[in-house]
Short mmCIF file of C-alpha atoms in Angstrom, two decimals:
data_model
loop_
_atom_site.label_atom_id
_atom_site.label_comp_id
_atom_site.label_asym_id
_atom_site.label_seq_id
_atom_site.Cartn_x
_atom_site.Cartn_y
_atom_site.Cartn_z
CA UNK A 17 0.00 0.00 0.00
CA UNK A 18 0.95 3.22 -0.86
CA UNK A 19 0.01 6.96 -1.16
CA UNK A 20 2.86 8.28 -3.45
CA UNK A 21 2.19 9.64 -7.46
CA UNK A 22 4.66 6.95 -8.41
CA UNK A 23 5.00 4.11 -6.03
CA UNK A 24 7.42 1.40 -6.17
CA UNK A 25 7.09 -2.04 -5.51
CA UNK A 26 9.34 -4.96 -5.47
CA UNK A 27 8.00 -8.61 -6.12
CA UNK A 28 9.65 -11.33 -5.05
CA UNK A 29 8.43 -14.08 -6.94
CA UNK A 30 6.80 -14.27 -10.77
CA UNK A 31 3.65 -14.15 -11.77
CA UNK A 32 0.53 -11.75 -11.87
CA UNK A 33 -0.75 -9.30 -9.87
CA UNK A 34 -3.45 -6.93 -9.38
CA UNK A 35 -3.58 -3.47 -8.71
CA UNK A 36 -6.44 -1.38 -6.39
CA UNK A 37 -7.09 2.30 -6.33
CA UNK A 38 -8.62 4.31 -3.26
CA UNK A 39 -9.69 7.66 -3.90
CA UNK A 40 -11.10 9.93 -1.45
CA UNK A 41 -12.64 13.31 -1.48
CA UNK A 42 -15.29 15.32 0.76
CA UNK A 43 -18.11 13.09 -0.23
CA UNK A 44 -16.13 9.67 0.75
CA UNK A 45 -14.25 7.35 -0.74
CA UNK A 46 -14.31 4.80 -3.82
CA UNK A 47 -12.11 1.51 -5.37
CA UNK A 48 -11.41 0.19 -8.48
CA UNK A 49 -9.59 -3.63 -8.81
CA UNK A 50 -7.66 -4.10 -11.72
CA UNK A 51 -6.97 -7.79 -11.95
CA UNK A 52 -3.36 -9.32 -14.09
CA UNK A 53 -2.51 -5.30 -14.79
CA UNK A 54 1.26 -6.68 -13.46
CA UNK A 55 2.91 -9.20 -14.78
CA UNK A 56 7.04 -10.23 -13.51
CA UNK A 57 8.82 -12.02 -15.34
CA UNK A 58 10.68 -15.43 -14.36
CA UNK A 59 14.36 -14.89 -14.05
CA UNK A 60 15.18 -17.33 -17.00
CA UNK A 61 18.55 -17.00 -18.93
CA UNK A 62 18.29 -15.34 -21.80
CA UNK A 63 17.80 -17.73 -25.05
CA UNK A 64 20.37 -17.64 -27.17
CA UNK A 65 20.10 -18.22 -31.11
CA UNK A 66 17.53 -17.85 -33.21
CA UNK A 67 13.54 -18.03 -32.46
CA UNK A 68 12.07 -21.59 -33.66
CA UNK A 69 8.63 -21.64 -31.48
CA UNK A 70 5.82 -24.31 -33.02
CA UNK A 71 4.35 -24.62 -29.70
CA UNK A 72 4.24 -28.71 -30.03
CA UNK A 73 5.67 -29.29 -26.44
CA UNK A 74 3.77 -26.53 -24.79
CA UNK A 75 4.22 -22.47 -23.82
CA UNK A 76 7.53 -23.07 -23.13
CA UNK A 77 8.28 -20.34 -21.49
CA UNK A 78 6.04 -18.03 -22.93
CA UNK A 79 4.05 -16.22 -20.83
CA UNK A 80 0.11 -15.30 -20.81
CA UNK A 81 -1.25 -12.15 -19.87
CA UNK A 82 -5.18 -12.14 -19.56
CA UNK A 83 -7.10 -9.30 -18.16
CA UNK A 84 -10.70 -11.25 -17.87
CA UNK A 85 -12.50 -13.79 -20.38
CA UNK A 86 -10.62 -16.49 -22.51
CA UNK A 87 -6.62 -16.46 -22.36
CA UNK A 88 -4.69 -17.78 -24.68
CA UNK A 89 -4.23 -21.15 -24.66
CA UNK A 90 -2.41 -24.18 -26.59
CA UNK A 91 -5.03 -26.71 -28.83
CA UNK A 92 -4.12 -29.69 -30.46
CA UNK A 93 -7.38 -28.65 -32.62
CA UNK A 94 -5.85 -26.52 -35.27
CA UNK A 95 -2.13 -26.04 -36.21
CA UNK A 96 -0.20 -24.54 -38.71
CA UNK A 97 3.19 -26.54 -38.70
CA UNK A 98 2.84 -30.18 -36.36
CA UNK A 99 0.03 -30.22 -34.48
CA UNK A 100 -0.34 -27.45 -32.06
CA UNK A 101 -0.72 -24.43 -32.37
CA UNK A 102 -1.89 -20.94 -29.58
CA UNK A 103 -5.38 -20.25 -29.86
CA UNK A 104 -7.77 -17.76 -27.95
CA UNK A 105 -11.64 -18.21 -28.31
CA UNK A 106 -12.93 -14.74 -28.45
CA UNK A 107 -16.43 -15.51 -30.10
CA UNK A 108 -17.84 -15.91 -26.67
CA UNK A 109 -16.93 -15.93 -23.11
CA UNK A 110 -14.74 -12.90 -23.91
CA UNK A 111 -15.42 -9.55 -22.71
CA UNK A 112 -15.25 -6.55 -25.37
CA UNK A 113 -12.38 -4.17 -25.15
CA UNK A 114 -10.33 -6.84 -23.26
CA UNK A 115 -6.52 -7.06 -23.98
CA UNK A 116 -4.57 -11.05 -23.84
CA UNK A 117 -1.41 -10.65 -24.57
CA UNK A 118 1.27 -13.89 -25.51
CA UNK A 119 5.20 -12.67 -24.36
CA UNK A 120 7.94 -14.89 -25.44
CA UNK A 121 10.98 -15.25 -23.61
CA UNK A 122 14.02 -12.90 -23.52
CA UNK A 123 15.94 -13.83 -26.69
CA UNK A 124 20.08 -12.92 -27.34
CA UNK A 125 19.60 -12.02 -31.44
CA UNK A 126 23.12 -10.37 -31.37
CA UNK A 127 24.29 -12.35 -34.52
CA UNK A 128 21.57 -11.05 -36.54
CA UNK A 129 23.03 -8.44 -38.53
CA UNK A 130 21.08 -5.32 -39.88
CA UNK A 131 16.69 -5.69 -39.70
CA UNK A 132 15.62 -8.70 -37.86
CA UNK A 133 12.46 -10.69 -39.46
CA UNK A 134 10.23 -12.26 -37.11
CA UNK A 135 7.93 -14.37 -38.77
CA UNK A 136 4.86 -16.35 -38.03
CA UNK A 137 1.54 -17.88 -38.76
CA UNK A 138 -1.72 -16.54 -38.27
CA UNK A 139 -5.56 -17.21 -38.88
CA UNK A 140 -8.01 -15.41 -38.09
CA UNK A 141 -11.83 -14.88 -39.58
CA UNK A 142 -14.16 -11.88 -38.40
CA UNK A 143 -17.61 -12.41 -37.08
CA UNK A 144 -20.60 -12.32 -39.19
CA UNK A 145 -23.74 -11.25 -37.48
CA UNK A 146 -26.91 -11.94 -38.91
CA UNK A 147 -29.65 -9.06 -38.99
CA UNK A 148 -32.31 -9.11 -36.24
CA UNK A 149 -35.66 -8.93 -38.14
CA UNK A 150 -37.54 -7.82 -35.49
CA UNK A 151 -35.58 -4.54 -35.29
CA UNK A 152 -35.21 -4.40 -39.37
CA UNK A 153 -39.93 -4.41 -38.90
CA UNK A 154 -39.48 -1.33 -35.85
CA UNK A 155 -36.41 0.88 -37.07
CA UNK A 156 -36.62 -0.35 -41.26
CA UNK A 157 -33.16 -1.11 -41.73
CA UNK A 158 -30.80 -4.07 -41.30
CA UNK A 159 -28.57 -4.74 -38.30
CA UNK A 160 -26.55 -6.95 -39.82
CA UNK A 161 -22.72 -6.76 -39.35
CA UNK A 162 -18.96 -7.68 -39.52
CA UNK A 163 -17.12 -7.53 -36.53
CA UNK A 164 -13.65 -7.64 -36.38
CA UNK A 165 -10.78 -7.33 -33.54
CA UNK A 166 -7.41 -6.50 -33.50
CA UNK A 167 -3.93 -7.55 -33.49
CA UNK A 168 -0.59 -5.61 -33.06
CA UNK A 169 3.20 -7.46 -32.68
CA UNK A 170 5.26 -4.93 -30.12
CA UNK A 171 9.29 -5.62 -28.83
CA UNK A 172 11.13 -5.08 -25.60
CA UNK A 173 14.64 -4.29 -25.04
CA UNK A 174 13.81 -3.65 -21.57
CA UNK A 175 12.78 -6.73 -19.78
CA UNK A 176 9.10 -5.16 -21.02
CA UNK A 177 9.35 -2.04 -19.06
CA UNK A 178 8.31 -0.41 -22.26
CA UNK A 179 7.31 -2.11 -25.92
CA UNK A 180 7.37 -0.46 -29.06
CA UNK A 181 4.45 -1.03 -31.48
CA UNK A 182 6.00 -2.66 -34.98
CA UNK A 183 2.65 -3.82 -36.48
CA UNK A 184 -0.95 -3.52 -36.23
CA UNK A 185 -3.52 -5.48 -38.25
CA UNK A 186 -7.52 -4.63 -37.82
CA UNK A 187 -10.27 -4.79 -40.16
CA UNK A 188 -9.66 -7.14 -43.20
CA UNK A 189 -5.86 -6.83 -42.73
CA UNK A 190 -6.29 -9.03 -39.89
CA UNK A 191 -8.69 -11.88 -41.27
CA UNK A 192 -6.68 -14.61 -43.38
CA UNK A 193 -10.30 -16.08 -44.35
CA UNK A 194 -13.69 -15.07 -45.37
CA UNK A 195 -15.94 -14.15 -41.83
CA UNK A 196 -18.00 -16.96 -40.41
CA UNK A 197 -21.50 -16.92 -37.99
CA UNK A 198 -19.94 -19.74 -36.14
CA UNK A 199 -16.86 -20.09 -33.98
CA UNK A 200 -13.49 -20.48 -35.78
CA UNK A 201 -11.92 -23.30 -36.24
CA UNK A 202 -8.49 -23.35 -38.26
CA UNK A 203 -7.83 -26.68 -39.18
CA UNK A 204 -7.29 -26.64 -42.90
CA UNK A 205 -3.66 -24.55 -44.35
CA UNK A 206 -6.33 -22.66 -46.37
CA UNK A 207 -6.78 -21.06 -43.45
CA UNK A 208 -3.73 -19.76 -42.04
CA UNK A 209 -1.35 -16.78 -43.53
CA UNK A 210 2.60 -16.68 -43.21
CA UNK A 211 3.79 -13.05 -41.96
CA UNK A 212 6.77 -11.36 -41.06
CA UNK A 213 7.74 -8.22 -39.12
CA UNK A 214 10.91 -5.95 -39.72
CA UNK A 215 12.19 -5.11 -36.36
CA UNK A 216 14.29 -1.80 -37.20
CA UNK A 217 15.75 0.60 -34.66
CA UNK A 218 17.19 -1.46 -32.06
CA UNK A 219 20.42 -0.89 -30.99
CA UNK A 220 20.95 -3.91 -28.31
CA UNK A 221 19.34 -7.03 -29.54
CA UNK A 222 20.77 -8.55 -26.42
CA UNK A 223 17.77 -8.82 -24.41
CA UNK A 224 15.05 -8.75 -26.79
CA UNK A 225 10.88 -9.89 -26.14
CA UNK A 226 7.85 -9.98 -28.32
CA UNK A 227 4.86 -9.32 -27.68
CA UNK A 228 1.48 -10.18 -29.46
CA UNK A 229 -1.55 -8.00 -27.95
CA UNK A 230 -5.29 -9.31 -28.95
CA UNK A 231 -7.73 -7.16 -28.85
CA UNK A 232 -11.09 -8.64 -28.79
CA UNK A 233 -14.02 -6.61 -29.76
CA UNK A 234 -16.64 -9.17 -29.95
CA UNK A 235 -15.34 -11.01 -33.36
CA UNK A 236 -13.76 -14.17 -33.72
CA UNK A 237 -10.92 -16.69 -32.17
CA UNK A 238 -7.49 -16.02 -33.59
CA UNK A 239 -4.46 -18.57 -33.98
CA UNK A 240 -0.71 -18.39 -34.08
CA UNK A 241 1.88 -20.60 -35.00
CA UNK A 242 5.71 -21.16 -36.07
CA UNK A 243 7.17 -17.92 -34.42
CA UNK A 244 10.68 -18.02 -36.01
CA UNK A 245 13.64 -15.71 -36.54
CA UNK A 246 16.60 -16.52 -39.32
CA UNK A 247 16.03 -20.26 -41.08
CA UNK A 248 12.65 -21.02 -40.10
CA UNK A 249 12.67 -24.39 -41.43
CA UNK A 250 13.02 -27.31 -38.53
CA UNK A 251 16.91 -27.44 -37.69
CA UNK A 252 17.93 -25.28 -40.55
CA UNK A 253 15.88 -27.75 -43.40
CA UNK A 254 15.02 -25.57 -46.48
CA UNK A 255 11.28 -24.66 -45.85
CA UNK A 256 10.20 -25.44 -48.72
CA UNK A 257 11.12 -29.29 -48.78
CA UNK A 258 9.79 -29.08 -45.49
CA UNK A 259 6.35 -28.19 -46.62
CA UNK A 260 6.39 -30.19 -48.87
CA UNK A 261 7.10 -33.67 -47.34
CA UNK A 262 5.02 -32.40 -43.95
CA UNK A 263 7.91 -32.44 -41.84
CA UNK A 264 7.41 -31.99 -38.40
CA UNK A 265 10.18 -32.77 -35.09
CA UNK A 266 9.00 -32.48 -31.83
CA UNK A 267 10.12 -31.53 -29.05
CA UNK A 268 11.94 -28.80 -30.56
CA UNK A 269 14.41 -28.34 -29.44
CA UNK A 270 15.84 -31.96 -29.49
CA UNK A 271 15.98 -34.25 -26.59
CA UNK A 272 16.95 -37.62 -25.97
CA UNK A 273 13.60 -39.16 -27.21
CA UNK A 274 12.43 -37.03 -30.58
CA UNK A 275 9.41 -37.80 -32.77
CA UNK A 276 10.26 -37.25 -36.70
CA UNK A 277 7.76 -37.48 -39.02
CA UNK A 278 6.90 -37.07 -42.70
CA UNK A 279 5.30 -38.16 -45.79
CA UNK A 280 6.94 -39.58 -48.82
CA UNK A 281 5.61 -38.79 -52.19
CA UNK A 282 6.11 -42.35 -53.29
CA UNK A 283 7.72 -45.35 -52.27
CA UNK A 284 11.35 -45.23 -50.53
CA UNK A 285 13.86 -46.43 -48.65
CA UNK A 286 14.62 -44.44 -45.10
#
């Protein structure tokens, strides 16, 4: 507890916390909660090498931020490369206005010279809501509509003290598919888009986190996948032989017991 304009606070141990406001004047006083509004970090080392994240053996380190409503969450449902992928269901059960927010772990990207390209794998579809026809009979028009959320990709050189927008998708710059009445579900490639981010303007790519922010607005769920920095194919494998035999190696990275698979085109030996 504390009265001061800027209070500090030290936490001891990760994890989220929430914040309350007191105010008092001459006519009494009032609160306000904020649940999750502070989020510390684990003291992990900092990763170093390039990003390869497919999300097949979990979060791994990545770190959820929810405010109220669905959080994102891993589901063996939908997947863009192997079989998992992060989902969050935002066509119900999700407040409007509410902010989840997916932080990776601090990454050392010192041997990237120049820009660094993050890229990834997204679906998404907007919300199609049918037209009330009661309403169309009392105000004589329709109240049909497309609703769509929001997305932006921020990084950290800070330990996330501050984040620095580097892309923001809304409208039909978000969706990677046509919009749907029913709840999402991305389980065809025809659904998902590949994208990349230029991260410019960063001095010390020592300490570096990303940050995806959803912002749900009463539209649909959204999906990522394959988060990736240099060769983005599994263990350096040219991506596009990797597509096309369906490669997929999990846990990645390797450990003593490691699942390959693939398909063959035809008949061969192995």
């Amino acid at each position: 507890t504390s009265s001061d304009v800027n209070p500090q606070v030290t936490y001891a141990v990760a994890g989220d916390y929430p914040v309350k406001l007191i105010v008092h004047n001459a006519q009494g006083s009032d609160s306000i909660i904020k649940q999750n509004m502070i989020h510390v970090f684990p003291s992990n080392s900092v990763l170093a090498g390039d990003i390869f994240e497919d999300f097949e053996t979990g979060l791994n380190n990545w770190s959820v931020i929810n405010q109220n409503g669905n959080s994102f969450e891993i589901t063996d449902s939908a997947s863009y490369h192997g079989t998992h992928s992060v989902r969050l269901v935002n066509f119900e059960n999700n407040a409007s206005g509410s902010n989840d927010e997916l932080i990776s772990p601090a990454y050392n990207l010192s041997h990237i010279t120049g820009l660094i390209k993050v890229k990834f794998a997204r679906a998404y579809v907007a919300k199609e809501v049918a037209s009330n026809a009661i309403a169309e009979l009392l105000y004589g028009t329709s109240t049909a509509d497309t609703i769509y959320d929001k997305l932006t990709f921020s990084v950290s050189s800070d330990c996330g003290k501050t984040w620095n927008i580097k892309k923001t998708y809304t409208g039909e710059a978000l969706a990677t598919s046509s919009c749907k009445t029913t709840s999402f579900l991305a389980d065809s490639t025809k659904f998902w888009k590949e994208d990349s981010v230029l991260v410019a303007a960063i001095s010390d790519k020592s300490n570096l986190r990303f940050k995806f922010t959803f912002t749900g607005e009463g539209g649909n769920n959204i999906y990522l996948d394959r988060i990736c920095t240099g060769i983005c194919g599994t263990d350096g494998i040219d991506e596009n032989l990797e597509k096309a035999i369906d490669l997929s190696i999990y846990p990645n990275p390797m450990k003593e017991s490691t699942i390959i698979r693939f398909k063959l085109n035809k008949n061969s030996n192995v």
